[in-house]
Amino acid sequence: MSEIKNILLQLLFALSPFVVYNIFYRNLEINYSRRFILITCSFCLILSMIFASSTAAGFIFDVRYVIIFFGILFGGVLSGFILLGEFIAFRMYIGGAGTLDALIIQAITFPLSLLLGSLYHKMRKKHIITFIAGISFSFIPLIALYISQPNYVVSYFSFNILVMPVQNSLGIWLLITLFNKSVSDKEFYLKHIQNEKVEAINQVAASLAHEVRNPLTTVLGFLKLIRANRFEREKTERFIDISIEEIHRTEQILSDYLSISKPPISIQQQIDLVRQLTTVVEVMTPYANMNNVSLESEIPSSPILIFGSPTEIKQVLVNFIKNAIEACTDIPKARVGITFHVQLQRVQLLIEDNGVGMDHDQLSRLGSIYYSTKSTGTGLGLTYSYQAIRSMNGTVTVESEPRSGTIFTISLPLA
């Protein structure tokens, strides 16, 4: 029973980089870094050696080979050498009869780790390398230990033949397989988030073209009148003033569009939700008009301060308003309404449409990754929005019935 407990404890240390990765990078729009791999591997290596299995004084069994190999694969060769130096220093500090054997075994397995790490990135069938690494790091230490300490291996034969292979082979397979799956899912998620954002920007850009064309047409008309030189100086100056105002309005429209298209910044700061929503409504109104949808908003005149990222909150608002518009494009007298409610220390933003609505099954899956109620959608826009709102300690609730519209309520804490 104690052997099983030791194995499970060591497997926990081996899987710690995978667990920490999923916790730390869950809401970040970046993937792991080599520094992250080095730090987590260094910490796990020390813990595995401190709480290692042991049958005799000076002989310890941990998942050092798993962690160092993982560090080389995902952190690079430099990370591998740093982990090797850390292992040597700490093993010398622990000391004992098995110190020399541990250093000799590491001198054999570390070059093998570098070789397998290089092959891993070159081969398509990476599971073969994972299998070879697990077998190699299970039996090379056992064989080397038997050559130098045959009596010890024979005396604790059942322990050596069970613990070392299970810890190393199972540890490598679990850690690399699970970490690879998480990293590939994260990359796929980030790629689709970017595609979803580009698609939204393209659609908004098409609607903004109509909005920008109006002031440009006005300016062009006044310029032609000024060129004819048939009016008094006072009226001509008035034409020029109107043209300048229209150019400024065009510049403001383009600035609002560019502010939404900037890459997201996850820095939390105090922002005015009213100002952010006003900007988004101005940008999304042409898109609503193109789809014959009335976009109505009851925006307070006084600021409503929250903590968050301006770019993130803009993207969230664009996603929710865009979805609401698209939900009622085929509805007569289509309407999307936006209202505010401030209660206690929270602000509630309600986005309501009279569109197609959703049934109970669709509501239960809403916000899940890759789920969308639209035939051409990926669902990643709402997934991103839900995560961004949670990162601001906010919540999202949905009320909807088929053919009766939908109400999204976004609740955020006040600054």
mmCIF file of C-alpha atoms in Angstrom:
data_model
loop_
_atom_site.group_PDB
_atom_site.id
_atom_site.type_symbol
_atom_site.label_atom_id
_atom_site.label_comp_id
_atom_site.label_asym_id
_atom_site.label_seq_id
_atom_site.Cartn_x
_atom_site.Cartn_y
_atom_site.Cartn_z
ATOM 1 C CA MET A 1 0.000 0.000 0.000
ATOM 2 C CA SER A 2 2.847 2.422 0.829
ATOM 3 C CA GLU A 3 4.396 1.780 -2.581
ATOM 4 C CA ILE A 4 1.142 2.766 -4.296
ATOM 5 C CA LYS A 5 0.972 5.940 -2.217
ATOM 6 C CA ASN A 6 4.543 6.818 -3.179
ATOM 7 C CA ILE A 7 3.810 6.229 -6.857
ATOM 8 C CA LEU A 8 0.684 8.401 -6.757
ATOM 9 C CA LEU A 9 2.569 11.177 -4.965
ATOM 10 C CA GLN A 10 5.344 11.156 -7.549
ATOM 11 C CA LEU A 11 2.816 11.115 -10.396
ATOM 12 C CA LEU A 12 1.224 14.175 -8.814
ATOM 13 C CA PHE A 13 4.565 15.994 -8.952
ATOM 14 C CA ALA A 14 5.051 14.834 -12.549
ATOM 15 C CA LEU A 15 1.649 16.183 -13.599
ATOM 16 C CA SER A 16 2.033 19.482 -11.733
ATOM 17 C CA PRO A 17 3.278 21.448 -14.814
ATOM 18 C CA PHE A 18 0.132 20.365 -16.677
ATOM 19 C CA VAL A 19 -2.132 21.372 -13.778
ATOM 20 C CA VAL A 20 -0.423 24.726 -13.209
ATOM 21 C CA TYR A 21 -0.550 25.469 -16.958
ATOM 22 C CA ASN A 22 -4.319 24.937 -17.091
ATOM 23 C CA ILE A 23 -4.843 27.168 -14.062
ATOM 24 C CA PHE A 24 -2.446 29.976 -14.963
ATOM 25 C CA TYR A 25 -3.133 30.230 -18.718
ATOM 26 C CA ARG A 26 -6.868 29.498 -18.608
ATOM 27 C CA ASN A 27 -7.987 33.115 -19.143
ATOM 28 C CA LEU A 28 -4.875 34.465 -20.857
ATOM 29 C CA GLU A 29 -4.773 35.068 -24.598
ATOM 30 C CA ILE A 30 -1.237 33.728 -24.853
ATOM 31 C CA ASN A 31 0.234 30.262 -24.687
ATOM 32 C CA TYR A 32 2.970 28.969 -22.393
ATOM 33 C CA SER A 33 6.487 30.393 -22.333
ATOM 34 C CA ARG A 34 9.837 28.675 -21.789
ATOM 35 C CA ARG A 35 10.274 30.636 -18.569
ATOM 36 C CA PHE A 36 7.015 29.158 -17.284
ATOM 37 C CA ILE A 37 8.210 25.628 -18.141
ATOM 38 C CA LEU A 38 11.561 26.190 -16.408
ATOM 39 C CA ILE A 39 10.036 27.630 -13.231
ATOM 40 C CA THR A 40 7.371 24.938 -12.831
ATOM 41 C CA CYS A 41 9.794 22.112 -13.660
ATOM 42 C CA SER A 42 12.376 23.447 -11.195
ATOM 43 C CA PHE A 43 9.805 23.593 -8.431
ATOM 44 C CA CYS A 44 8.413 20.111 -9.206
ATOM 45 C CA LEU A 45 11.899 18.596 -9.432
ATOM 46 C CA ILE A 46 12.812 19.804 -5.948
ATOM 47 C CA LEU A 47 9.510 18.583 -4.485
ATOM 48 C CA SER A 48 9.818 15.155 -6.099
ATOM 49 C CA MET A 49 13.329 14.731 -4.668
ATOM 50 C CA ILE A 50 12.300 15.926 -1.199
ATOM 51 C CA PHE A 51 9.365 13.502 -1.020
ATOM 52 C CA ALA A 52 11.011 10.697 -2.992
ATOM 53 C CA SER A 53 10.443 6.979 -2.415
ATOM 54 C CA SER A 54 13.253 5.168 -0.588
ATOM 55 C CA THR A 55 14.037 1.616 0.457
ATOM 56 C CA ALA A 56 17.491 2.150 1.924
ATOM 57 C CA ALA A 57 19.441 5.135 3.221
ATOM 58 C CA GLY A 58 20.888 7.185 0.356
ATOM 59 C CA PHE A 59 18.785 5.562 -2.396
ATOM 60 C CA ILE A 60 15.875 7.741 -3.546
ATOM 61 C CA PHE A 61 13.459 7.237 -6.432
ATOM 62 C CA ASP A 62 11.583 10.178 -7.950
ATOM 63 C CA VAL A 63 10.402 11.477 -11.332
ATOM 64 C CA ARG A 64 13.565 13.445 -12.141
ATOM 65 C CA TYR A 65 13.897 11.853 -15.600
ATOM 66 C CA VAL A 66 10.289 12.704 -16.457
ATOM 67 C CA ILE A 67 10.602 16.360 -15.410
ATOM 68 C CA ILE A 68 13.979 16.943 -17.061
ATOM 69 C CA PHE A 69 12.827 15.324 -20.322
ATOM 70 C CA PHE A 70 9.622 17.382 -20.250
ATOM 71 C CA GLY A 71 11.685 20.537 -19.595
ATOM 72 C CA ILE A 72 13.841 19.812 -22.641
ATOM 73 C CA LEU A 73 10.822 19.148 -24.873
ATOM 74 C CA PHE A 74 8.858 22.284 -24.049
ATOM 75 C CA GLY A 75 11.412 24.577 -22.439
ATOM 76 C CA GLY A 76 14.368 23.992 -24.750
ATOM 77 C CA VAL A 77 17.899 22.662 -24.291
ATOM 78 C CA LEU A 78 18.907 25.541 -22.019
ATOM 79 C CA SER A 79 16.088 24.676 -19.627
ATOM 80 C CA GLY A 80 17.286 21.075 -19.678
ATOM 81 C CA PHE A 81 20.828 22.050 -18.645
ATOM 82 C CA ILE A 82 19.518 24.325 -15.889
ATOM 83 C CA LEU A 83 17.378 21.496 -14.530
ATOM 84 C CA LEU A 84 20.368 19.153 -14.752
ATOM 85 C CA GLY A 85 22.483 21.564 -12.722
ATOM 86 C CA GLU A 86 19.681 21.913 -10.188
ATOM 87 C CA PHE A 87 19.417 18.131 -9.867
ATOM 88 C CA ILE A 88 23.167 17.645 -9.398
ATOM 89 C CA ALA A 89 23.385 20.360 -6.759
ATOM 90 C CA PHE A 90 20.405 19.114 -4.773
ATOM 91 C CA ARG A 91 21.393 15.443 -5.076
ATOM 92 C CA MET A 92 24.867 16.258 -3.780
ATOM 93 C CA TYR A 93 23.212 18.136 -0.917
ATOM 94 C CA ILE A 94 21.038 15.134 -0.021
ATOM 95 C CA GLY A 95 24.020 12.775 -0.262
ATOM 96 C CA GLY A 96 23.942 9.124 0.731
ATOM 97 C CA ALA A 97 25.229 5.847 -0.651
ATOM 98 C CA GLY A 98 23.299 6.194 -3.922
ATOM 99 C CA THR A 99 24.619 9.637 -4.869
ATOM 100 C CA LEU A 100 27.363 8.426 -7.218
ATOM 101 C CA ASP A 101 25.022 5.936 -8.885
ATOM 102 C CA ALA A 102 22.415 8.684 -9.386
ATOM 103 C CA LEU A 103 24.974 10.962 -11.072
ATOM 104 C CA ILE A 104 26.235 8.166 -13.319
ATOM 105 C CA ILE A 105 22.685 7.258 -14.380
ATOM 106 C CA GLN A 106 21.923 10.909 -15.061
ATOM 107 C CA ALA A 107 25.084 11.148 -17.185
ATOM 108 C CA ILE A 108 23.595 8.381 -19.350
ATOM 109 C CA THR A 109 19.959 9.504 -19.475
ATOM 110 C CA PHE A 110 20.530 13.233 -20.031
ATOM 111 C CA PRO A 111 22.223 12.890 -23.475
ATOM 112 C CA LEU A 112 19.488 10.406 -24.351
ATOM 113 C CA SER A 113 16.902 13.009 -23.320
ATOM 114 C CA LEU A 114 18.522 15.578 -25.620
ATOM 115 C CA LEU A 115 18.497 13.102 -28.514
ATOM 116 C CA LEU A 116 14.900 12.021 -27.979
ATOM 117 C CA GLY A 117 13.854 15.647 -27.551
ATOM 118 C CA SER A 118 15.377 16.520 -30.919
ATOM 119 C CA LEU A 119 13.667 13.534 -32.596
ATOM 120 C CA TYR A 120 10.367 14.382 -30.919
ATOM 121 C CA HIS A 121 10.124 17.748 -32.705
ATOM 122 C CA LYS A 122 11.109 16.233 -36.058
ATOM 123 C CA MET A 123 8.880 13.160 -36.159
ATOM 124 C CA ARG A 124 5.176 13.120 -36.913
ATOM 125 C CA LYS A 125 4.439 10.058 -34.771
ATOM 126 C CA LYS A 126 5.456 11.673 -31.522
ATOM 127 C CA HIS A 127 3.861 8.941 -29.420
ATOM 128 C CA ILE A 128 6.657 6.588 -30.522
ATOM 129 C CA ILE A 129 9.272 8.885 -28.968
ATOM 130 C CA THR A 130 7.157 9.181 -25.832
ATOM 131 C CA PHE A 131 6.973 5.387 -25.590
ATOM 132 C CA ILE A 132 10.731 4.973 -26.146
ATOM 133 C CA ALA A 133 11.477 7.638 -23.521
ATOM 134 C CA GLY A 134 9.223 5.950 -20.972
ATOM 135 C CA ILE A 135 10.808 2.536 -21.509
ATOM 136 C CA SER A 136 14.354 3.926 -21.568
ATOM 137 C CA PHE A 137 13.990 5.948 -18.363
ATOM 138 C CA SER A 138 12.393 2.964 -16.667
ATOM 139 C CA PHE A 139 15.017 0.326 -17.391
ATOM 140 C CA ILE A 140 18.299 2.221 -17.901
ATOM 141 C CA PRO A 141 18.400 3.289 -14.224
ATOM 142 C CA LEU A 142 17.441 -0.239 -13.166
ATOM 143 C CA ILE A 143 20.150 -1.879 -15.293
ATOM 144 C CA ALA A 144 22.816 0.632 -14.254
ATOM 145 C CA LEU A 145 21.891 0.162 -10.602
ATOM 146 C CA TYR A 146 22.034 -3.617 -10.957
ATOM 147 C CA ILE A 147 25.548 -3.410 -12.443
ATOM 148 C CA SER A 148 26.866 -1.265 -9.594
ATOM 149 C CA GLN A 149 24.678 -2.504 -6.714
ATOM 150 C CA PRO A 150 23.447 -6.035 -7.558
ATOM 151 C CA ASN A 151 22.808 -7.000 -3.934
ATOM 152 C CA TYR A 152 20.671 -3.928 -3.376
ATOM 153 C CA VAL A 153 18.551 -4.570 -6.478
ATOM 154 C CA VAL A 154 18.013 -8.226 -5.539
ATOM 155 C CA SER A 155 17.153 -7.357 -1.936
ATOM 156 C CA TYR A 156 14.432 -4.909 -2.992
ATOM 157 C CA PHE A 157 13.565 -6.564 -6.288
ATOM 158 C CA SER A 158 9.785 -6.111 -6.145
ATOM 159 C CA PHE A 159 10.111 -2.427 -5.297
ATOM 160 C CA ASN A 160 12.650 -1.727 -8.051
ATOM 161 C CA ILE A 161 10.807 -3.678 -10.717
ATOM 162 C CA LEU A 162 7.488 -1.973 -9.903
ATOM 163 C CA VAL A 163 8.087 1.600 -8.744
ATOM 164 C CA MET A 164 10.692 2.794 -11.238
ATOM 165 C CA PRO A 165 8.963 1.604 -14.438
ATOM 166 C CA VAL A 166 5.535 2.797 -13.333
ATOM 167 C CA GLN A 167 6.702 6.220 -12.142
ATOM 168 C CA ASN A 168 8.776 6.955 -15.232
ATOM 169 C CA SER A 169 6.834 5.337 -18.081
ATOM 170 C CA LEU A 170 3.383 6.289 -16.832
ATOM 171 C CA GLY A 171 4.578 9.727 -15.701
ATOM 172 C CA ILE A 172 6.086 10.590 -19.100
ATOM 173 C CA TRP A 173 3.071 9.311 -21.021
ATOM 174 C CA LEU A 174 0.534 11.167 -18.876
ATOM 175 C CA LEU A 175 2.429 14.453 -18.630
ATOM 176 C CA ILE A 176 3.388 14.797 -22.301
ATOM 177 C CA THR A 177 0.048 13.543 -23.656
ATOM 178 C CA LEU A 178 -2.099 15.738 -21.432
ATOM 179 C CA PHE A 179 0.119 18.808 -21.810
ATOM 180 C CA ASN A 180 0.200 18.440 -25.594
ATOM 181 C CA LYS A 181 -3.584 18.168 -25.693
ATOM 182 C CA SER A 182 -4.010 21.300 -23.569
ATOM 183 C CA VAL A 183 -1.496 23.288 -25.628
ATOM 184 C CA SER A 184 -3.050 22.265 -28.964
ATOM 185 C CA ASP A 185 -6.547 23.106 -27.676
ATOM 186 C CA LYS A 186 -5.280 26.488 -26.494
ATOM 187 C CA GLU A 187 -3.659 27.209 -29.866
ATOM 188 C CA PHE A 188 -6.844 26.206 -31.678
ATOM 189 C CA TYR A 189 -8.865 28.407 -29.339
ATOM 190 C CA LEU A 190 -6.574 31.429 -29.831
ATOM 191 C CA LYS A 191 -6.624 30.964 -33.607
ATOM 192 C CA HIS A 192 -10.404 30.875 -33.741
ATOM 193 C CA ILE A 193 -10.713 33.811 -31.363
ATOM 194 C CA GLN A 194 -8.568 35.816 -33.764
ATOM 195 C CA ASN A 195 -10.587 34.614 -36.768
ATOM 196 C CA GLU A 196 -13.823 35.476 -35.003
ATOM 197 C CA LYS A 197 -12.513 38.941 -34.229
ATOM 198 C CA VAL A 198 -11.322 39.495 -37.807
ATOM 199 C CA GLU A 199 -14.703 38.358 -39.112
ATOM 200 C CA ALA A 200 -16.489 40.762 -36.786
ATOM 201 C CA ILE A 201 -14.195 43.609 -37.818
ATOM 202 C CA ASN A 202 -14.776 42.836 -41.513
ATOM 203 C CA GLN A 203 -18.521 42.956 -41.034
ATOM 204 C CA VAL A 204 -18.331 46.153 -39.015
ATOM 205 C CA ALA A 205 -16.001 47.637 -41.632
ATOM 206 C CA ALA A 206 -18.577 46.966 -44.344
ATOM 207 C CA SER A 207 -21.232 48.799 -42.349
ATOM 208 C CA LEU A 208 -18.836 51.634 -41.480
ATOM 209 C CA ALA A 209 -18.189 52.186 -45.179
ATOM 210 C CA HIS A 210 -21.793 53.364 -45.449
ATOM 211 C CA GLU A 211 -21.381 55.610 -42.408
ATOM 212 C CA VAL A 212 -18.139 57.153 -43.708
ATOM 213 C CA ARG A 213 -19.523 57.668 -47.203
ATOM 214 C CA ASN A 214 -22.172 60.120 -45.959
ATOM 215 C CA PRO A 215 -19.815 62.816 -44.588
ATOM 216 C CA LEU A 216 -17.461 62.326 -47.528
ATOM 217 C CA THR A 217 -20.333 62.905 -49.943
ATOM 218 C CA THR A 218 -21.241 66.069 -48.018
ATOM 219 C CA VAL A 219 -17.668 67.353 -48.154
ATOM 220 C CA LEU A 220 -17.428 66.596 -51.876
ATOM 221 C CA GLY A 221 -20.635 68.492 -52.580
ATOM 222 C CA PHE A 222 -19.528 71.574 -50.644
ATOM 223 C CA LEU A 223 -16.115 71.539 -52.319
ATOM 224 C CA LYS A 224 -17.799 71.600 -55.715
ATOM 225 C CA LEU A 225 -19.969 74.518 -54.616
ATOM 226 C CA ILE A 226 -16.932 76.411 -53.291
ATOM 227 C CA ARG A 227 -15.079 75.748 -56.534
ATOM 228 C CA ALA A 228 -17.946 77.305 -58.516
ATOM 229 C CA ASN A 229 -17.322 80.523 -56.496
ATOM 230 C CA ARG A 230 -20.926 81.704 -56.817
ATOM 231 C CA PHE A 231 -21.592 82.468 -53.158
ATOM 232 C CA GLU A 232 -20.749 85.210 -50.719
ATOM 233 C CA ARG A 233 -17.671 84.872 -48.551
ATOM 234 C CA GLU A 234 -19.734 84.335 -45.404
ATOM 235 C CA LYS A 235 -21.647 81.414 -46.955
ATOM 236 C CA THR A 236 -18.435 79.967 -48.397
ATOM 237 C CA GLU A 237 -16.828 80.017 -44.955
ATOM 238 C CA ARG A 238 -19.920 78.290 -43.601
ATOM 239 C CA PHE A 239 -19.519 75.572 -46.234
ATOM 240 C CA ILE A 240 -15.888 75.165 -45.180
ATOM 241 C CA ASP A 241 -16.855 74.919 -41.498
ATOM 242 C CA ILE A 242 -19.419 72.210 -42.264
ATOM 243 C CA SER A 243 -16.861 70.310 -44.335
ATOM 244 C CA ILE A 244 -14.329 70.454 -41.486
ATOM 245 C CA GLU A 245 -16.976 69.167 -39.038
ATOM 246 C CA GLU A 246 -17.799 66.277 -41.369
ATOM 247 C CA ILE A 247 -14.119 65.406 -41.728
ATOM 248 C CA HIS A 248 -13.749 65.404 -37.936
ATOM 249 C CA ARG A 249 -16.796 63.131 -37.670
ATOM 250 C CA THR A 250 -15.261 60.757 -40.189
ATOM 251 C CA GLU A 251 -12.008 60.774 -38.241
ATOM 252 C CA GLN A 252 -13.888 59.952 -35.027
ATOM 253 C CA ILE A 253 -15.713 57.048 -36.700
ATOM 254 C CA LEU A 254 -12.426 55.616 -37.951
ATOM 255 C CA SER A 255 -10.781 56.108 -34.531
ATOM 256 C CA ASP A 256 -13.599 54.203 -32.837
ATOM 257 C CA TYR A 257 -13.244 51.373 -35.341
ATOM 258 C CA LEU A 258 -9.476 51.203 -34.873
ATOM 259 C CA SER A 259 -9.806 51.188 -31.083
ATOM 260 C CA ILE A 260 -11.888 48.026 -31.318
ATOM 261 C CA SER A 261 -9.513 46.355 -33.766
ATOM 262 C CA LYS A 262 -6.451 46.803 -31.531
ATOM 263 C CA PRO A 263 -4.995 43.645 -29.918
ATOM 264 C CA PRO A 264 -6.474 42.971 -26.468
ATOM 265 C CA ILE A 265 -4.528 44.141 -23.414
ATOM 266 C CA SER A 266 -5.212 42.211 -20.239
ATOM 267 C CA ILE A 267 -4.088 45.041 -17.910
ATOM 268 C CA GLN A 268 -6.914 45.834 -15.469
ATOM 269 C CA GLN A 269 -7.634 49.514 -14.918
ATOM 270 C CA GLN A 270 -10.514 51.799 -13.949
ATOM 271 C CA ILE A 271 -12.674 52.483 -17.009
ATOM 272 C CA ASP A 272 -15.988 54.216 -17.736
ATOM 273 C CA LEU A 273 -18.483 51.599 -18.951
ATOM 274 C CA VAL A 274 -20.814 54.305 -20.290
ATOM 275 C CA ARG A 275 -18.101 55.750 -22.510
ATOM 276 C CA GLN A 276 -17.070 52.321 -23.803
ATOM 277 C CA LEU A 277 -20.669 51.367 -24.622
ATOM 278 C CA THR A 278 -21.315 54.701 -26.343
ATOM 279 C CA THR A 279 -18.359 54.096 -28.645
ATOM 280 C CA VAL A 280 -19.450 50.540 -29.456
ATOM 281 C CA VAL A 281 -23.068 51.587 -30.129
ATOM 282 C CA GLU A 282 -21.880 54.265 -32.571
ATOM 283 C CA VAL A 283 -19.753 51.682 -34.369
ATOM 284 C CA MET A 284 -22.440 48.954 -34.427
ATOM 285 C CA THR A 285 -25.361 51.196 -35.462
ATOM 286 C CA PRO A 286 -24.461 51.096 -39.189
ATOM 287 C CA TYR A 287 -24.214 47.291 -38.980
ATOM 288 C CA ALA A 288 -27.676 47.165 -37.402
ATOM 289 C CA ASN A 289 -29.053 49.464 -40.114
ATOM 290 C CA MET A 290 -27.630 47.211 -42.818
ATOM 291 C CA ASN A 291 -29.545 44.297 -41.303
ATOM 292 C CA ASN A 292 -32.780 46.313 -40.869
ATOM 293 C CA VAL A 293 -32.503 46.159 -37.092
ATOM 294 C CA SER A 294 -33.284 49.079 -34.804
ATOM 295 C CA LEU A 295 -30.503 49.493 -32.232
ATOM 296 C CA GLU A 296 -31.810 51.414 -29.233
ATOM 297 C CA SER A 297 -29.877 52.289 -26.098
ATOM 298 C CA GLU A 298 -30.704 53.993 -22.813
ATOM 299 C CA ILE A 299 -27.260 55.188 -21.769
ATOM 300 C CA PRO A 300 -26.862 57.181 -18.521
ATOM 301 C CA SER A 301 -25.316 60.617 -18.694
ATOM 302 C CA SER A 302 -23.111 60.054 -15.627
ATOM 303 C CA PRO A 303 -20.066 57.735 -15.719
ATOM 304 C CA ILE A 304 -20.247 54.147 -14.422
ATOM 305 C CA LEU A 305 -16.770 53.071 -13.330
ATOM 306 C CA ILE A 306 -15.596 49.450 -13.369
ATOM 307 C CA PHE A 307 -12.239 47.667 -13.339
ATOM 308 C CA GLY A 308 -11.181 45.934 -16.559
ATOM 309 C CA SER A 309 -9.395 46.240 -19.884
ATOM 310 C CA PRO A 310 -10.897 48.862 -22.254
ATOM 311 C CA THR A 311 -10.139 46.757 -25.321
ATOM 312 C CA GLU A 312 -11.545 43.592 -23.771
ATOM 313 C CA ILE A 313 -14.786 45.245 -22.667
ATOM 314 C CA LYS A 314 -15.224 46.763 -26.139
ATOM 315 C CA GLN A 315 -14.742 43.369 -27.759
ATOM 316 C CA VAL A 316 -17.213 41.812 -25.313
ATOM 317 C CA LEU A 317 -19.839 44.450 -26.096
ATOM 318 C CA VAL A 318 -19.279 44.058 -29.841
ATOM 319 C CA ASN A 319 -19.752 40.268 -29.550
ATOM 320 C CA PHE A 320 -23.006 40.495 -27.568
ATOM 321 C CA ILE A 321 -24.527 43.310 -29.655
ATOM 322 C CA LYS A 322 -23.501 41.659 -32.935
ATOM 323 C CA ASN A 323 -25.071 38.357 -31.847
ATOM 324 C CA ALA A 324 -28.257 40.158 -30.809
ATOM 325 C CA ILE A 325 -28.472 41.910 -34.190
ATOM 326 C CA GLU A 326 -27.916 38.680 -36.111
ATOM 327 C CA ALA A 327 -30.529 36.877 -33.981
ATOM 328 C CA CYS A 328 -33.340 39.104 -35.298
ATOM 329 C CA THR A 329 -32.329 39.911 -38.890
ATOM 330 C CA ASP A 330 -35.271 37.913 -40.287
ATOM 331 C CA ILE A 331 -37.818 39.283 -37.795
ATOM 332 C CA PRO A 332 -40.296 42.028 -38.757
ATOM 333 C CA LYS A 333 -39.705 45.204 -36.767
ATOM 334 C CA ALA A 334 -36.422 43.781 -35.468
ATOM 335 C CA ARG A 335 -35.120 45.542 -32.392
ATOM 336 C CA VAL A 336 -32.117 45.357 -30.055
ATOM 337 C CA GLY A 337 -32.313 47.310 -26.805
ATOM 338 C CA ILE A 338 -29.545 48.153 -24.336
ATOM 339 C CA THR A 339 -30.297 49.344 -20.792
ATOM 340 C CA PHE A 340 -28.430 49.851 -17.490
ATOM 341 C CA HIS A 341 -29.340 49.018 -13.902
ATOM 342 C CA VAL A 342 -27.143 49.877 -10.905
ATOM 343 C CA GLN A 343 -27.840 47.800 -7.788
ATOM 344 C CA LEU A 344 -25.758 47.937 -4.621
ATOM 345 C CA GLN A 345 -22.136 47.631 -5.723
ATOM 346 C CA ARG A 346 -22.804 46.136 -9.181
ATOM 347 C CA VAL A 347 -23.927 47.382 -12.561
ATOM 348 C CA GLN A 348 -26.174 45.286 -14.777
ATOM 349 C CA LEU A 349 -26.065 45.755 -18.536
ATOM 350 C CA LEU A 350 -29.095 44.265 -20.313
ATOM 351 C CA ILE A 351 -28.916 43.478 -24.046
ATOM 352 C CA GLU A 352 -32.355 42.450 -25.293
ATOM 353 C CA ASP A 353 -33.518 41.382 -28.764
ATOM 354 C CA ASN A 354 -36.816 40.182 -30.203
ATOM 355 C CA GLY A 355 -35.147 37.545 -32.359
ATOM 356 C CA VAL A 356 -35.449 33.794 -32.826
ATOM 357 C CA GLY A 357 -34.617 32.983 -29.195
ATOM 358 C CA MET A 358 -33.183 29.722 -27.845
ATOM 359 C CA ASP A 359 -34.525 26.544 -26.263
ATOM 360 C CA HIS A 360 -33.400 25.004 -22.966
ATOM 361 C CA ASP A 361 -30.741 22.782 -24.573
ATOM 362 C CA GLN A 362 -29.189 25.711 -26.442
ATOM 363 C CA LEU A 363 -29.162 27.829 -23.282
ATOM 364 C CA SER A 364 -27.403 25.099 -21.287
ATOM 365 C CA ARG A 365 -24.597 24.870 -23.848
ATOM 366 C CA LEU A 366 -24.250 28.607 -24.480
ATOM 367 C CA GLY A 367 -20.739 29.870 -23.831
ATOM 368 C CA SER A 368 -19.194 26.405 -24.199
ATOM 369 C CA ILE A 369 -16.142 26.296 -26.416
ATOM 370 C CA TYR A 370 -16.903 25.654 -30.121
ATOM 371 C CA TYR A 371 -20.690 25.707 -29.586
ATOM 372 C CA SER A 372 -22.755 28.151 -31.639
ATOM 373 C CA THR A 373 -26.445 28.529 -32.447
ATOM 374 C CA LYS A 374 -25.461 29.905 -35.882
ATOM 375 C CA SER A 375 -24.727 27.498 -38.718
ATOM 376 C CA THR A 376 -21.604 29.450 -39.719
ATOM 377 C CA GLY A 377 -20.443 30.340 -36.204
ATOM 378 C CA THR A 378 -17.801 28.772 -33.967
ATOM 379 C CA GLY A 379 -19.141 29.976 -30.618
ATOM 380 C CA LEU A 380 -15.721 31.321 -29.722
ATOM 381 C CA GLY A 381 -16.925 34.915 -29.603
ATOM 382 C CA LEU A 382 -19.196 34.163 -26.659
ATOM 383 C CA THR A 383 -16.610 31.835 -25.104
ATOM 384 C CA TYR A 384 -14.088 34.679 -25.152
ATOM 385 C CA SER A 385 -16.710 37.094 -23.786
ATOM 386 C CA TYR A 386 -17.680 34.795 -20.925
ATOM 387 C CA GLN A 387 -14.024 34.338 -19.936
ATOM 388 C CA ALA A 388 -13.318 38.070 -20.147
ATOM 389 C CA ILE A 389 -16.335 38.854 -17.944
ATOM 390 C CA ARG A 390 -15.294 36.205 -15.396
ATOM 391 C CA SER A 391 -11.794 37.716 -15.316
ATOM 392 C CA MET A 392 -13.438 40.988 -14.212
ATOM 393 C CA ASN A 393 -15.349 39.121 -11.452
ATOM 394 C CA GLY A 394 -18.545 39.487 -13.472
ATOM 395 C CA THR A 395 -21.377 37.132 -14.364
ATOM 396 C CA VAL A 396 -23.632 36.520 -17.375
ATOM 397 C CA THR A 397 -27.237 35.327 -17.198
ATOM 398 C CA VAL A 398 -29.535 34.544 -20.129
ATOM 399 C CA GLU A 399 -33.312 34.520 -20.459
ATOM 400 C CA SER A 400 -34.735 33.226 -23.718
ATOM 401 C CA GLU A 401 -37.638 31.375 -25.296
ATOM 402 C CA PRO A 402 -37.916 30.122 -28.895
ATOM 403 C CA ARG A 403 -39.338 32.878 -31.155
ATOM 404 C CA SER A 404 -39.638 35.197 -28.155
ATOM 405 C CA GLY A 405 -36.246 36.898 -28.109
ATOM 406 C CA THR A 406 -33.329 36.810 -25.700
ATOM 407 C CA ILE A 407 -32.085 38.929 -22.799
ATOM 408 C CA PHE A 408 -28.404 38.821 -21.828
ATOM 409 C CA THR A 409 -27.645 40.355 -18.438
ATOM 410 C CA ILE A 410 -23.998 41.214 -17.807
ATOM 411 C CA SER A 411 -23.289 41.971 -14.132
ATOM 412 C CA LEU A 412 -20.010 43.660 -13.194
ATOM 413 C CA PRO A 413 -18.712 45.023 -9.873
ATOM 414 C CA LEU A 414 -18.394 48.783 -9.618
ATOM 415 C CA ALA A 415 -14.962 50.251 -9.092
#
